[in-house]
């Protein structure tokens, strides 16, 4: 107690506040030690994905505990403290407000799950694959923004959790993993349409990735039918015909995983070009 009185005299800080500060430091140190021990234990999980998920949940639990401890210790003085801050600096008050808002938005993301780690999302003109969800922000591995089939640029973007309520969110993996992609093949007006369609179907259906998706998609639609009003009459690739100017456009629509779309597109075009070189299909030349 004499030490506290001495520190109080030197720093001009009331003894009761010093006691609270020391209690806060001790509790936070204890929780930090528990956090480190828990993370070391979780590292023994052999499945990397499970280890990551459990570690993130454990960190969230520790952070919530820290927040509760802080409120319990300082709750009586918090109102006066915030009032003092608002007098000293309105800008700092806004920063604190945003900090708290992001914290609770982080809890909302964990509970409501508008997106999860590994989902491909687009929000506030940022698009990429979610690689981490923290207490105050989430991290996205950026993909080029040309189409949904964009590939990683290697850039990691940190986005505040509050964006979830400020901007529309597009999730390319929500509910089910697959989305519809379209590829347009142009052929001359006097071409054999049925033969061209059969070649395109052959080029698409020969891809092992596309071949296995319709059955998986059907099962996923059935699993989410109680949560979302989503249904499709057809899951297999289908070709639509359209006459444009002096040629015919055959647009094939098929299901694909967003992260594999570019590779699959390339494979399909390679097949079509091989059929073209062998004289099995005509391609329109502008």
Coordinates of N, CA and C in Angstrom, one line a residue, residues 16-263:
X16 N -7.1 4.6 -6.1 CA -8.1 3.6 -6.5 C -8.0 3.3 -8.0
X17 N -7.5 4.3 -8.8 CA -7.3 4.1 -10.2 C -6.0 3.2 -10.4
X18 N -5.0 3.4 -9.6 CA -3.8 2.6 -9.7 C -4.1 1.2 -9.4
X19 N -4.9 0.9 -8.4 CA -5.3 -0.4 -8.0 C -6.0 -1.1 -9.2
X20 N -6.9 -0.3 -9.8 CA -7.7 -0.9 -11.0 C -6.7 -1.2 -12.2
X21 N -5.8 -0.3 -12.4 CA -4.8 -0.5 -13.4 C -4.0 -1.7 -13.2
X22 N -3.5 -1.9 -12.0 CA -2.7 -3.1 -11.7 C -3.5 -4.4 -11.8
X23 N -4.8 -4.3 -11.3 CA -5.7 -5.5 -11.5 C -5.9 -5.8 -13.0
X24 N -6.1 -4.8 -13.8 CA -6.3 -5.0 -15.2 C -5.1 -5.6 -15.9
X25 N -3.9 -5.1 -15.5 CA -2.7 -5.7 -16.1 C -2.5 -7.1 -15.7
X26 N -2.8 -7.4 -14.4 CA -2.6 -8.8 -13.9 C -3.5 -9.8 -14.7
X27 N -4.9 -9.4 -14.8 CA -5.8 -10.2 -15.4 C -5.5 -10.4 -16.9
X28 N -5.0 -9.3 -17.6 CA -4.7 -9.4 -19.0 C -3.5 -10.3 -19.2
X29 N -2.5 -10.2 -18.3 CA -1.3 -11.1 -18.4 C -1.7 -12.6 -18.2
X30 N -2.6 -12.8 -17.2 CA -3.1 -14.2 -17.0 C -3.8 -14.7 -18.2
X31 N -4.7 -13.9 -18.8 CA -5.4 -14.3 -20.0 C -4.5 -14.5 -21.1
X32 N -3.5 -13.7 -21.3 CA -2.5 -13.9 -22.4 C -1.7 -15.2 -22.2
X33 N -1.4 -15.5 -21.0 CA -0.7 -16.8 -20.7 C -1.6 -18.0 -21.1
X34 N -2.9 -17.9 -20.7 CA -3.8 -19.0 -21.0 C -4.0 -19.1 -22.5
X35 N -4.0 -17.9 -23.2 CA -4.2 -17.9 -24.6 C -3.0 -18.7 -25.3
X36 N -1.8 -18.4 -24.8 CA -0.6 -19.0 -25.4 C -0.6 -20.5 -25.2
X37 N -0.9 -20.9 -24.0 CA -1.0 -22.3 -23.6 C -2.0 -23.0 -24.5
X38 N -3.2 -22.4 -24.6 CA -4.3 -23.0 -25.4 C -3.9 -23.2 -26.8
X39 N -3.2 -22.2 -27.4 CA -2.8 -22.3 -28.8 C -1.8 -23.4 -29.0
X40 N -0.9 -23.5 -28.1 CA 0.1 -24.6 -28.2 C -0.6 -26.0 -28.1
X41 N -1.6 -26.1 -27.3 CA -2.3 -27.4 -27.2 C -3.0 -27.6 -28.5
X42 N -3.7 -26.6 -29.1 CA -4.4 -26.8 -30.3 C -3.5 -27.1 -31.5
X43 N -2.2 -26.8 -31.4 CA -1.3 -27.1 -32.5 C -1.1 -28.6 -32.7
X44 N -1.5 -29.4 -31.7 CA -1.4 -30.8 -31.8 C -2.4 -31.4 -32.6
X45 N -3.4 -30.6 -33.0 CA -4.5 -31.2 -33.9 C -3.8 -31.4 -35.3
X46 N -4.0 -32.6 -35.9 CA -3.3 -32.9 -37.1 C -4.0 -32.3 -38.3
X47 N -5.3 -32.1 -38.3 CA -6.0 -31.5 -39.4 C -5.8 -30.0 -39.4
X48 N -5.1 -29.4 -40.4 CA -4.8 -28.0 -40.4 C -6.0 -27.1 -40.4
X49 N -7.0 -27.5 -41.1 CA -8.3 -26.7 -41.2 C -8.9 -26.7 -39.9
X50 N -9.1 -27.8 -39.2 CA -9.7 -27.8 -37.9 C -8.9 -27.0 -36.9
X51 N -7.5 -27.2 -37.0 CA -6.7 -26.4 -36.1 C -6.9 -24.9 -36.2
X52 N -7.0 -24.5 -37.5 CA -7.3 -23.0 -37.7 C -8.6 -22.6 -37.1
X53 N -9.6 -23.4 -37.4 CA -11.0 -23.0 -37.0 C -11.1 -22.9 -35.4
X54 N -10.5 -24.0 -34.8 CA -10.6 -24.0 -33.3 C -9.7 -22.9 -32.7
X55 N -8.6 -22.6 -33.3 CA -7.7 -21.5 -32.8 C -8.4 -20.2 -32.9
X56 N -9.1 -19.9 -34.0 CA -9.8 -18.7 -34.2 C -10.9 -18.5 -33.2
X57 N -11.6 -19.6 -32.9 CA -12.7 -19.6 -31.9 C -12.2 -19.3 -30.5
X58 N -11.0 -20.0 -30.3 CA -10.4 -19.8 -28.9 C -9.9 -18.4 -28.7
X59 N -9.3 -17.8 -29.8 CA -8.9 -16.4 -29.7 C -10.1 -15.5 -29.4
X60 N -11.2 -15.7 -30.1 CA -12.4 -14.9 -30.0 C -12.9 -15.0 -28.5
X61 N -12.9 -16.2 -28.0 CA -13.3 -16.4 -26.6 C -12.5 -15.7 -25.6
X62 N -11.1 -15.7 -25.8 CA -10.2 -14.9 -24.9 C -10.5 -13.4 -25.1
X63 N -10.7 -12.9 -26.3 CA -10.9 -11.5 -26.5 C -12.2 -11.1 -25.8
X64 N -13.2 -11.9 -25.9 CA -14.5 -11.6 -25.3 C -14.3 -11.5 -23.8
X65 N -13.6 -12.5 -23.3 CA -13.3 -12.5 -21.8 C -12.6 -11.3 -21.4
X66 N -11.6 -10.8 -22.2 CA -10.8 -9.6 -21.8 C -11.8 -8.4 -21.8
X67 N -12.7 -8.4 -22.8 CA -13.6 -7.2 -22.8 C -14.5 -7.2 -21.6
X68 N -15.0 -8.4 -21.2 CA -15.9 -8.6 -20.0 C -15.2 -8.2 -18.8
X69 N -13.9 -8.6 -18.6 CA -13.1 -8.3 -17.5 C -12.9 -6.8 -17.4
X70 N -12.6 -6.2 -18.5 CA -12.4 -4.7 -18.5 C -13.7 -4.0 -18.1
X71 N -14.8 -4.4 -18.6 CA -16.1 -3.8 -18.3 C -16.4 -3.9 -16.8
X72 N -16.1 -5.2 -16.3 CA -16.4 -5.4 -14.8 C -15.5 -4.5 -13.9
X73 N -14.3 -4.4 -14.3 CA -13.3 -3.6 -13.5 C -13.6 -2.1 -13.6
X74 N -13.9 -1.6 -14.8 CA -13.9 -0.2 -15.1 C -15.3 0.3 -15.4
X75 N -16.3 -0.6 -15.3 CA -17.7 -0.2 -15.6 C -18.2 1.1 -14.9
X76 N -17.8 1.1 -13.6 CA -18.3 2.3 -12.8 C -17.7 3.6 -13.2
X77 N -16.5 3.6 -13.8 CA -15.8 4.8 -14.2 C -15.8 5.0 -15.7
X78 N -16.4 4.1 -16.5 CA -16.3 4.1 -17.9 C -17.1 5.4 -18.5
X79 N -18.2 5.6 -17.9 CA -19.0 6.8 -18.4 C -18.3 8.1 -18.2
X80 N -17.7 8.3 -17.0 CA -16.9 9.5 -16.8 C -15.7 9.6 -17.7
X81 N -15.1 8.4 -17.9 CA -13.9 8.3 -18.7 C -14.2 8.7 -20.2
X82 N -15.3 8.2 -20.7 CA -15.7 8.6 -22.1 C -16.1 10.0 -22.2
X83 N -16.7 10.6 -21.1 CA -17.1 12.0 -21.1 C -15.8 12.8 -21.2
X84 N -14.8 12.4 -20.4 CA -13.5 13.1 -20.4 C -12.9 13.1 -21.8
X85 N -12.9 11.9 -22.4 CA -12.3 11.8 -23.7 C -13.0 12.7 -24.7
X86 N -14.4 12.8 -24.6 CA -15.1 13.6 -25.6 C -14.8 15.1 -25.4
X87 N -14.5 15.5 -24.2 CA -14.1 16.9 -23.9 C -12.7 17.1 -24.5
X88 N -11.8 16.1 -24.3 CA -10.4 16.3 -24.8 C -10.3 16.2 -26.3
X89 N -11.0 15.2 -26.9 CA -10.8 15.0 -28.3 C -12.0 14.3 -28.9
X90 N -12.8 15.0 -29.7 CA -14.0 14.4 -30.3 C -13.6 13.3 -31.3
X91 N -12.4 13.6 -32.0 CA -11.9 12.6 -33.0 C -11.6 11.3 -32.3
X92 N -11.0 11.4 -31.1 CA -10.6 10.1 -30.4 C -11.8 9.4 -30.0
X93 N -12.9 10.1 -29.6 CA -14.1 9.5 -29.2 C -14.7 8.7 -30.4
X94 N -14.6 9.3 -31.6 CA -15.1 8.6 -32.8 C -14.3 7.3 -33.1
X95 N -13.0 7.4 -32.8 CA -12.1 6.2 -33.0 C -12.5 5.1 -32.1
X96 N -12.8 5.5 -30.8 CA -13.2 4.5 -29.8 C -14.5 3.9 -30.2
X97 N -15.4 4.7 -30.7 CA -16.8 4.2 -31.1 C -16.6 3.2 -32.3
X98 N -15.8 3.6 -33.2 CA -15.6 2.6 -34.4 C -14.9 1.3 -33.9
X99 N -14.0 1.5 -32.9 CA -13.3 0.3 -32.4 C -14.4 -0.7 -31.8
X100 N -15.2 -0.1 -31.0 CA -16.3 -0.9 -30.3 C -17.2 -1.5 -31.3
X101 N -17.6 -0.7 -32.3 CA -18.6 -1.1 -33.3 C -18.0 -2.3 -34.1
X102 N -16.7 -2.2 -34.5 CA -16.0 -3.3 -35.2 C -15.9 -4.5 -34.4
X103 N -15.7 -4.4 -33.1 CA -15.7 -5.5 -32.2 C -17.0 -6.3 -32.2
X104 N -18.1 -5.6 -32.1 CA -19.4 -6.3 -32.1 C -19.8 -6.8 -33.4
X105 N -19.4 -6.1 -34.5 CA -19.6 -6.6 -35.8 C -18.8 -7.9 -36.0
X106 N -17.6 -8.0 -35.4 CA -16.9 -9.3 -35.5 C -17.6 -10.4 -34.8
X107 N -18.3 -10.1 -33.7 CA -19.1 -11.2 -33.0 C -20.2 -11.6 -33.9
X108 N -20.9 -10.6 -34.6 CA -22.0 -10.9 -35.5 C -21.5 -11.8 -36.6
X109 N -20.4 -11.5 -37.2 CA -19.8 -12.3 -38.3 C -19.6 -13.7 -37.9
X110 N -19.1 -13.9 -36.6 CA -18.8 -15.2 -36.1 C -20.1 -16.0 -35.9
X111 N -21.2 -15.3 -35.5 CA -22.5 -16.0 -35.1 C -23.3 -16.2 -36.4
X112 N -23.6 -15.1 -37.1 CA -24.5 -15.1 -38.3 C -23.9 -15.8 -39.5
X113 N -22.5 -15.7 -39.6 CA -21.8 -16.3 -40.7 C -22.2 -15.8 -42.1
X114 N -22.2 -14.5 -42.3 CA -22.5 -14.1 -43.7 C -21.5 -14.5 -44.7
X115 N -20.3 -14.8 -44.1 CA -19.2 -15.4 -44.9 C -18.3 -16.1 -43.9
X116 N -17.5 -17.1 -44.4 CA -16.6 -17.8 -43.6 C -15.2 -17.9 -44.3
X117 N -14.2 -18.3 -43.6 CA -12.9 -18.5 -44.1 C -12.9 -19.4 -45.4
X118 N -12.3 -19.0 -46.4 CA -12.2 -19.7 -47.7 C -13.3 -19.3 -48.7
X119 N -14.3 -18.5 -48.2 CA -15.4 -18.0 -49.1 C -14.8 -16.9 -50.0
X120 N -15.3 -16.9 -51.2 CA -15.0 -15.8 -52.1 C -16.1 -14.7 -52.0
X121 N -15.7 -13.5 -51.7 CA -16.7 -12.5 -51.4 C -16.3 -11.2 -52.2
X122 N -17.3 -10.3 -52.3 CA -17.0 -9.0 -52.8 C -17.8 -8.0 -52.0
X123 N -17.0 -7.0 -51.5 CA -17.6 -5.9 -50.6 C -16.9 -4.6 -50.7
X124 N -17.6 -3.6 -50.9 CA -17.0 -2.2 -51.0 C -15.9 -2.2 -52.1
X125 N -16.2 -2.8 -53.2 CA -15.3 -2.9 -54.4 C -14.0 -3.7 -54.1
X126 N -14.0 -4.5 -53.0 CA -12.9 -5.4 -52.8 C -13.4 -6.8 -53.0
X127 N -12.7 -7.6 -53.8 CA -13.1 -8.9 -54.1 C -11.9 -9.9 -53.8
X128 N -12.2 -11.0 -53.1 CA -11.1 -12.0 -52.9 C -11.6 -13.1 -52.0
X129 N -10.7 -13.9 -51.6 CA -11.0 -15.1 -50.8 C -10.6 -14.8 -49.3
X130 N -11.6 -15.0 -48.5 CA -11.4 -14.7 -47.0 C -10.4 -15.7 -46.5
X131 N -9.3 -15.2 -45.9 CA -8.3 -16.0 -45.3 C -8.2 -15.9 -43.8
X132 N -8.9 -14.9 -43.2 CA -8.8 -14.8 -41.8 C -9.9 -13.8 -41.3
X133 N -10.5 -14.1 -40.2 CA -11.5 -13.3 -39.5 C -11.0 -12.9 -38.1
X134 N -10.7 -11.7 -37.9 CA -10.2 -11.2 -36.6 C -11.3 -10.5 -35.8
X135 N -10.9 -10.1 -34.6 CA -11.9 -9.4 -33.7 C -12.4 -8.1 -34.3
X136 N -11.5 -7.3 -35.0 CA -11.8 -6.0 -35.5 C -11.9 -6.0 -37.0
X137 N -11.3 -6.9 -37.7 CA -11.3 -6.9 -39.2 C -11.2 -8.3 -39.7
X138 N -11.4 -8.4 -41.0 CA -11.2 -9.6 -41.7 C -10.3 -9.4 -42.9
X139 N -9.5 -10.5 -43.3 CA -8.5 -10.3 -44.3 C -8.9 -11.1 -45.5
X140 N -8.7 -10.5 -46.7 CA -9.1 -11.0 -48.0 C -7.9 -11.1 -48.9
X141 N -7.7 -12.3 -49.5 CA -6.6 -12.4 -50.5 C -7.2 -12.0 -51.8
X142 N -6.8 -10.9 -52.3 CA -7.4 -10.2 -53.4 C -7.3 -11.0 -54.7
X143 N -8.4 -11.0 -55.5 CA -8.4 -11.6 -56.9 C -8.7 -10.4 -57.8
X144 N -8.2 -10.5 -59.1 CA -8.4 -9.4 -60.0 C -9.9 -9.3 -60.2
X145 N -10.3 -8.1 -60.5 CA -11.8 -7.7 -60.4 C -12.5 -7.7 -61.7
X146 N -11.9 -8.4 -62.7 CA -12.5 -8.4 -64.0 C -13.8 -9.2 -64.0
X147 N -13.8 -10.4 -63.6 CA -14.9 -11.3 -63.5 C -14.8 -12.1 -62.2
X148 N -15.9 -12.9 -61.9 CA -15.8 -13.7 -60.7 C -14.8 -14.8 -60.8
X149 N -14.2 -15.1 -62.0 CA -13.2 -16.1 -62.2 C -11.8 -15.6 -62.0
X150 N -11.7 -14.4 -61.5 CA -10.4 -13.8 -61.3 C -9.5 -14.6 -60.4
X151 N -8.2 -14.5 -60.7 CA -7.2 -15.3 -59.9 C -6.5 -14.4 -58.9
X152 N -5.9 -15.0 -57.9 CA -5.2 -14.2 -56.8 C -4.1 -13.3 -57.4
X153 N -4.1 -12.1 -56.8 CA -3.0 -11.2 -57.1 C -1.9 -11.2 -56.1
X154 N -2.2 -12.0 -55.0 CA -1.2 -12.1 -53.9 C -1.3 -10.9 -52.9
X155 N -2.2 -10.0 -53.1 CA -2.4 -8.8 -52.2 C -3.4 -9.2 -51.1
X156 N -3.0 -9.0 -49.9 CA -3.9 -9.2 -48.7 C -4.5 -7.8 -48.3
X157 N -5.9 -7.8 -48.3 CA -6.6 -6.5 -47.9 C -7.2 -6.7 -46.5
X158 N -7.0 -5.8 -45.6 CA -7.6 -5.8 -44.3 C -8.9 -4.9 -44.4
X159 N -10.0 -5.5 -44.1 CA -11.3 -4.8 -44.2 C -11.9 -4.7 -42.8
X160 N -12.3 -3.5 -42.3 CA -13.0 -3.4 -41.0 C -14.3 -4.2 -41.0
X161 N -14.6 -4.8 -39.8 CA -15.8 -5.7 -39.7 C -17.0 -4.8 -39.9
X162 N -17.0 -3.5 -39.7 CA -18.2 -2.7 -39.8 C -18.7 -2.6 -41.2
X163 N -17.8 -2.9 -42.2 CA -18.2 -2.9 -43.6 C -19.4 -3.8 -43.9
X164 N -19.6 -4.8 -43.0 CA -20.7 -5.8 -43.3 C -22.0 -5.1 -43.2
X165 N -22.1 -4.0 -42.4 CA -23.4 -3.3 -42.3 C -23.4 -2.0 -43.2
X166 N -22.3 -1.6 -43.7 CA -22.2 -0.4 -44.5 C -22.3 -0.6 -46.0
X167 N -22.0 -1.8 -46.5 CA -22.0 -2.1 -47.9 C -22.6 -3.5 -48.2
X168 N -23.2 -3.6 -49.4 CA -23.7 -4.9 -49.8 C -22.6 -5.9 -49.9
X169 N -22.9 -7.1 -49.6 CA -21.9 -8.2 -49.6 C -22.3 -9.3 -50.6
X170 N -21.4 -9.6 -51.5 CA -21.6 -10.7 -52.5 C -20.8 -11.9 -52.0
X171 N -21.4 -13.0 -51.8 CA -20.7 -14.2 -51.4 C -20.9 -15.3 -52.5
X172 N -19.8 -15.7 -53.1 CA -19.9 -16.6 -54.2 C -20.0 -18.1 -53.7
X173 N -19.9 -18.3 -52.4 CA -19.9 -19.6 -51.9 C -21.0 -19.9 -50.9
X174 N -21.8 -18.9 -50.6 CA -22.9 -19.0 -49.6 C -23.9 -20.0 -50.0
X175 N -24.3 -20.9 -49.0 CA -25.3 -21.9 -49.2 C -24.7 -23.1 -50.0
X176 N -24.1 -22.8 -51.2 CA -23.5 -23.9 -52.0 C -22.3 -23.4 -52.7
X177 N -21.4 -24.3 -53.1 CA -20.1 -24.0 -53.5 C -20.0 -23.5 -55.0
X178 N -21.1 -23.8 -55.8 CA -21.0 -23.7 -57.2 C -21.9 -22.6 -57.7
X179 N -21.4 -21.9 -58.8 CA -22.2 -20.9 -59.5 C -22.2 -21.2 -61.0
X180 N -23.1 -20.5 -61.7 CA -23.2 -20.7 -63.1 C -22.2 -19.8 -63.8
X181 N -21.6 -20.4 -64.8 CA -20.7 -19.7 -65.7 C -21.2 -19.9 -67.1
X182 N -20.9 -18.9 -68.0 CA -21.3 -19.0 -69.4 C -20.1 -18.8 -70.3
X183 N -20.0 -19.5 -71.4 CA -19.0 -19.4 -72.4 C -19.6 -19.4 -73.8
X184 N -19.3 -18.3 -74.6 CA -19.9 -18.1 -75.9 C -19.0 -18.5 -77.0
X185 N -19.5 -19.3 -77.9 CA -18.8 -19.8 -79.1 C -19.5 -19.2 -80.3
X186 N -18.8 -18.5 -81.1 CA -19.4 -17.9 -82.4 C -19.1 -18.8 -83.6
X187 N -20.2 -19.1 -84.3 CA -20.0 -20.0 -85.5 C -20.7 -19.3 -86.7
X188 N -20.3 -19.6 -87.9 CA -20.9 -19.0 -89.1 C -22.4 -19.2 -89.2
X189 N -23.1 -18.4 -89.9 CA -24.5 -18.4 -90.0 C -25.0 -19.7 -90.7
X190 N -24.2 -20.2 -91.6 CA -24.7 -21.4 -92.4 C -24.1 -22.7 -91.8
X191 N -23.6 -22.7 -90.6 CA -23.1 -23.9 -89.9 C -24.1 -24.9 -89.6
X192 N -23.7 -26.1 -89.4 CA -24.6 -27.2 -88.9 C -24.7 -27.0 -87.3
X193 N -25.8 -26.4 -86.9 CA -26.0 -26.0 -85.5 C -25.9 -27.2 -84.6
X194 N -26.7 -28.2 -85.0 CA -26.7 -29.4 -84.1 C -25.4 -30.1 -83.9
X195 N -24.6 -30.1 -85.0 CA -23.3 -30.7 -85.0 C -22.4 -29.9 -84.1
X196 N -22.5 -28.5 -84.2 CA -21.7 -27.6 -83.4 C -22.0 -27.8 -81.9
X197 N -23.3 -27.9 -81.7 CA -23.7 -28.0 -80.3 C -23.2 -29.3 -79.7
X198 N -23.3 -30.4 -80.5 CA -22.8 -31.7 -79.9 C -21.3 -31.7 -79.6
X199 N -20.5 -30.9 -80.5 CA -19.1 -30.8 -80.2 C -18.8 -30.0 -78.9
X200 N -19.6 -28.9 -78.8 CA -19.4 -28.1 -77.6 C -19.8 -28.8 -76.3
X201 N -20.9 -29.6 -76.4 CA -21.3 -30.4 -75.3 C -20.2 -31.4 -74.9
X202 N -19.6 -32.0 -76.0 CA -18.5 -32.9 -75.8 C -17.3 -32.3 -75.1
X203 N -17.0 -31.1 -75.6 CA -15.9 -30.3 -75.0 C -16.1 -30.0 -73.5
X204 N -17.3 -29.7 -73.2 CA -17.7 -29.3 -71.8 C -17.7 -30.6 -70.9
X205 N -18.5 -31.6 -71.4 CA -18.8 -32.7 -70.5 C -17.6 -33.6 -70.4
X206 N -16.5 -33.5 -71.2 CA -15.3 -34.3 -71.1 C -14.5 -33.8 -69.9
X207 N -14.8 -32.6 -69.4 CA -14.1 -32.1 -68.2 C -14.5 -32.8 -66.9
X208 N -13.6 -33.4 -66.2 CA -14.0 -34.2 -65.0 C -14.6 -33.3 -63.9
X209 N -14.1 -32.1 -63.8 CA -14.6 -31.2 -62.8 C -16.1 -30.9 -63.0
X210 N -16.4 -30.5 -64.2 CA -17.8 -30.2 -64.6 C -18.7 -31.4 -64.4
X211 N -18.2 -32.6 -64.9 CA -19.0 -33.8 -64.9 C -19.6 -34.2 -63.5
X212 N -18.8 -33.9 -62.5 CA -19.2 -34.3 -61.1 C -20.0 -33.3 -60.4
X213 N -20.1 -32.1 -60.9 CA -20.8 -31.0 -60.1 C -22.3 -31.1 -60.1
X214 N -23.0 -31.4 -61.2 CA -24.5 -31.4 -61.1 C -25.1 -32.2 -59.9
X215 N -24.5 -33.5 -59.7 CA -25.0 -34.3 -58.6 C -24.8 -33.6 -57.2
X216 N -23.6 -33.0 -57.1 CA -23.2 -32.4 -55.8 C -24.1 -31.2 -55.6
X217 N -24.4 -30.4 -56.7 CA -25.2 -29.2 -56.6 C -26.6 -29.6 -56.2
X218 N -27.2 -30.6 -56.8 CA -28.5 -31.1 -56.4 C -28.6 -31.4 -55.0
X219 N -27.6 -32.1 -54.4 CA -27.6 -32.5 -53.0 C -27.6 -31.2 -52.1
X220 N -26.7 -30.2 -52.5 CA -26.6 -29.0 -51.7 C -27.9 -28.2 -51.7
X221 N -28.6 -28.1 -52.9 CA -29.9 -27.4 -53.0 C -30.9 -28.1 -52.0
X222 N -30.9 -29.4 -52.0 CA -31.8 -30.1 -51.1 C -31.5 -29.8 -49.6
X223 N -30.2 -29.7 -49.3 CA -29.8 -29.5 -47.9 C -30.2 -28.1 -47.4
X224 N -30.2 -27.1 -48.3 CA -30.5 -25.7 -47.9 C -31.9 -25.3 -48.2
X225 N -32.8 -26.2 -48.7 CA -34.1 -25.8 -49.1 C -35.0 -25.2 -48.0
X226 N -34.6 -25.6 -46.7 CA -35.4 -25.0 -45.6 C -35.0 -23.6 -45.2
X227 N -33.8 -23.2 -45.7 CA -33.3 -21.9 -45.3 C -33.4 -20.9 -46.5
X228 N -33.3 -21.4 -47.7 CA -33.3 -20.5 -48.8 C -34.3 -21.0 -49.9
X229 N -35.0 -20.0 -50.5 CA -36.0 -20.4 -51.6 C -35.2 -20.4 -52.9
X230 N -34.4 -21.4 -53.1 CA -33.6 -21.5 -54.3 C -33.9 -22.9 -54.9
X231 N -34.1 -22.9 -56.2 CA -34.3 -24.1 -56.9 C -33.9 -24.0 -58.4
X232 N -33.5 -25.1 -59.0 CA -33.2 -25.1 -60.4 C -33.8 -26.3 -61.0
X233 N -34.3 -26.1 -62.3 CA -34.9 -27.2 -63.0 C -33.9 -28.1 -63.7
X234 N -32.7 -27.5 -63.9 CA -31.7 -28.3 -64.7 C -30.3 -28.0 -64.1
X235 N -29.5 -29.0 -63.9 CA -28.2 -28.9 -63.3 C -27.1 -29.2 -64.3
X236 N -27.4 -29.8 -65.4 CA -26.4 -30.2 -66.4 C -26.2 -29.0 -67.4
X237 N -25.1 -29.0 -68.1 CA -24.8 -27.9 -69.0 C -25.9 -27.8 -70.1
X238 N -26.1 -26.6 -70.5 CA -27.2 -26.4 -71.5 C -26.7 -25.3 -72.5
X239 N -27.0 -25.4 -73.7 CA -26.6 -24.4 -74.7 C -27.7 -23.6 -75.3
X240 N -27.6 -22.3 -75.3 CA -28.6 -21.4 -75.8 C -28.1 -20.8 -77.2
X241 N -29.0 -20.6 -78.1 CA -28.7 -20.2 -79.4 C -29.2 -18.8 -79.7
X242 N -28.4 -18.0 -80.3 CA -28.8 -16.6 -80.6 C -28.1 -16.1 -81.9
X243 N -28.9 -15.5 -82.8 CA -28.3 -15.0 -84.0 C -27.9 -13.5 -83.8
X244 N -26.7 -13.2 -84.0 CA -26.2 -11.8 -83.8 C -25.5 -11.3 -85.1
X245 N -26.1 -10.3 -85.7 CA -25.5 -9.8 -87.0 C -25.4 -10.9 -88.0
X246 N -24.2 -11.2 -88.4 CA -24.0 -12.2 -89.5 C -23.4 -13.5 -89.0
X247 N -23.6 -13.8 -87.7 CA -23.1 -15.1 -87.2 C -24.1 -15.6 -86.1
X248 N -23.8 -16.8 -85.6 CA -24.6 -17.5 -84.6 C -23.7 -17.5 -83.3
X249 N -24.4 -17.2 -82.2 CA -23.7 -17.3 -80.9 C -24.3 -18.5 -80.1
X250 N -23.5 -19.5 -79.8 CA -23.9 -20.6 -79.0 C -23.3 -20.4 -77.6
X251 N -24.2 -20.1 -76.6 CA -23.7 -19.9 -75.2 C -24.0 -21.1 -74.3
X252 N -22.9 -21.7 -73.9 CA -23.1 -22.9 -73.0 C -23.0 -22.4 -71.6
X253 N -24.0 -22.8 -70.8 CA -24.1 -22.5 -69.4 C -23.9 -23.7 -68.5
X254 N -22.9 -23.6 -67.6 CA -22.6 -24.8 -66.8 C -22.2 -24.4 -65.4
X255 N -22.3 -25.3 -64.4 CA -21.9 -25.0 -63.1 C -20.4 -25.2 -62.9
X256 N -19.8 -24.4 -62.0 CA -18.4 -24.4 -61.7 C -18.1 -23.8 -60.4
X257 N -17.0 -24.3 -59.8 CA -16.5 -23.6 -58.6 C -15.8 -22.4 -58.9
X258 N -16.1 -21.2 -58.3 CA -15.4 -20.0 -58.7 C -13.9 -20.0 -58.8
X259 N -13.3 -20.7 -57.8 CA -11.8 -20.8 -57.8 C -11.2 -21.6 -58.9
X260 N -12.0 -22.4 -59.6 CA -11.5 -23.3 -60.6 C -12.0 -22.9 -62.0
X261 N -12.8 -21.8 -62.0 CA -13.5 -21.4 -63.3 C -12.5 -21.1 -64.4
X262 N -11.4 -20.4 -64.1 CA -10.5 -20.0 -65.2 C -9.8 -21.2 -65.8
X263 N -9.4 -22.1 -64.9 CA -8.7 -23.3 -65.4 C -9.7 -24.1 -66.3

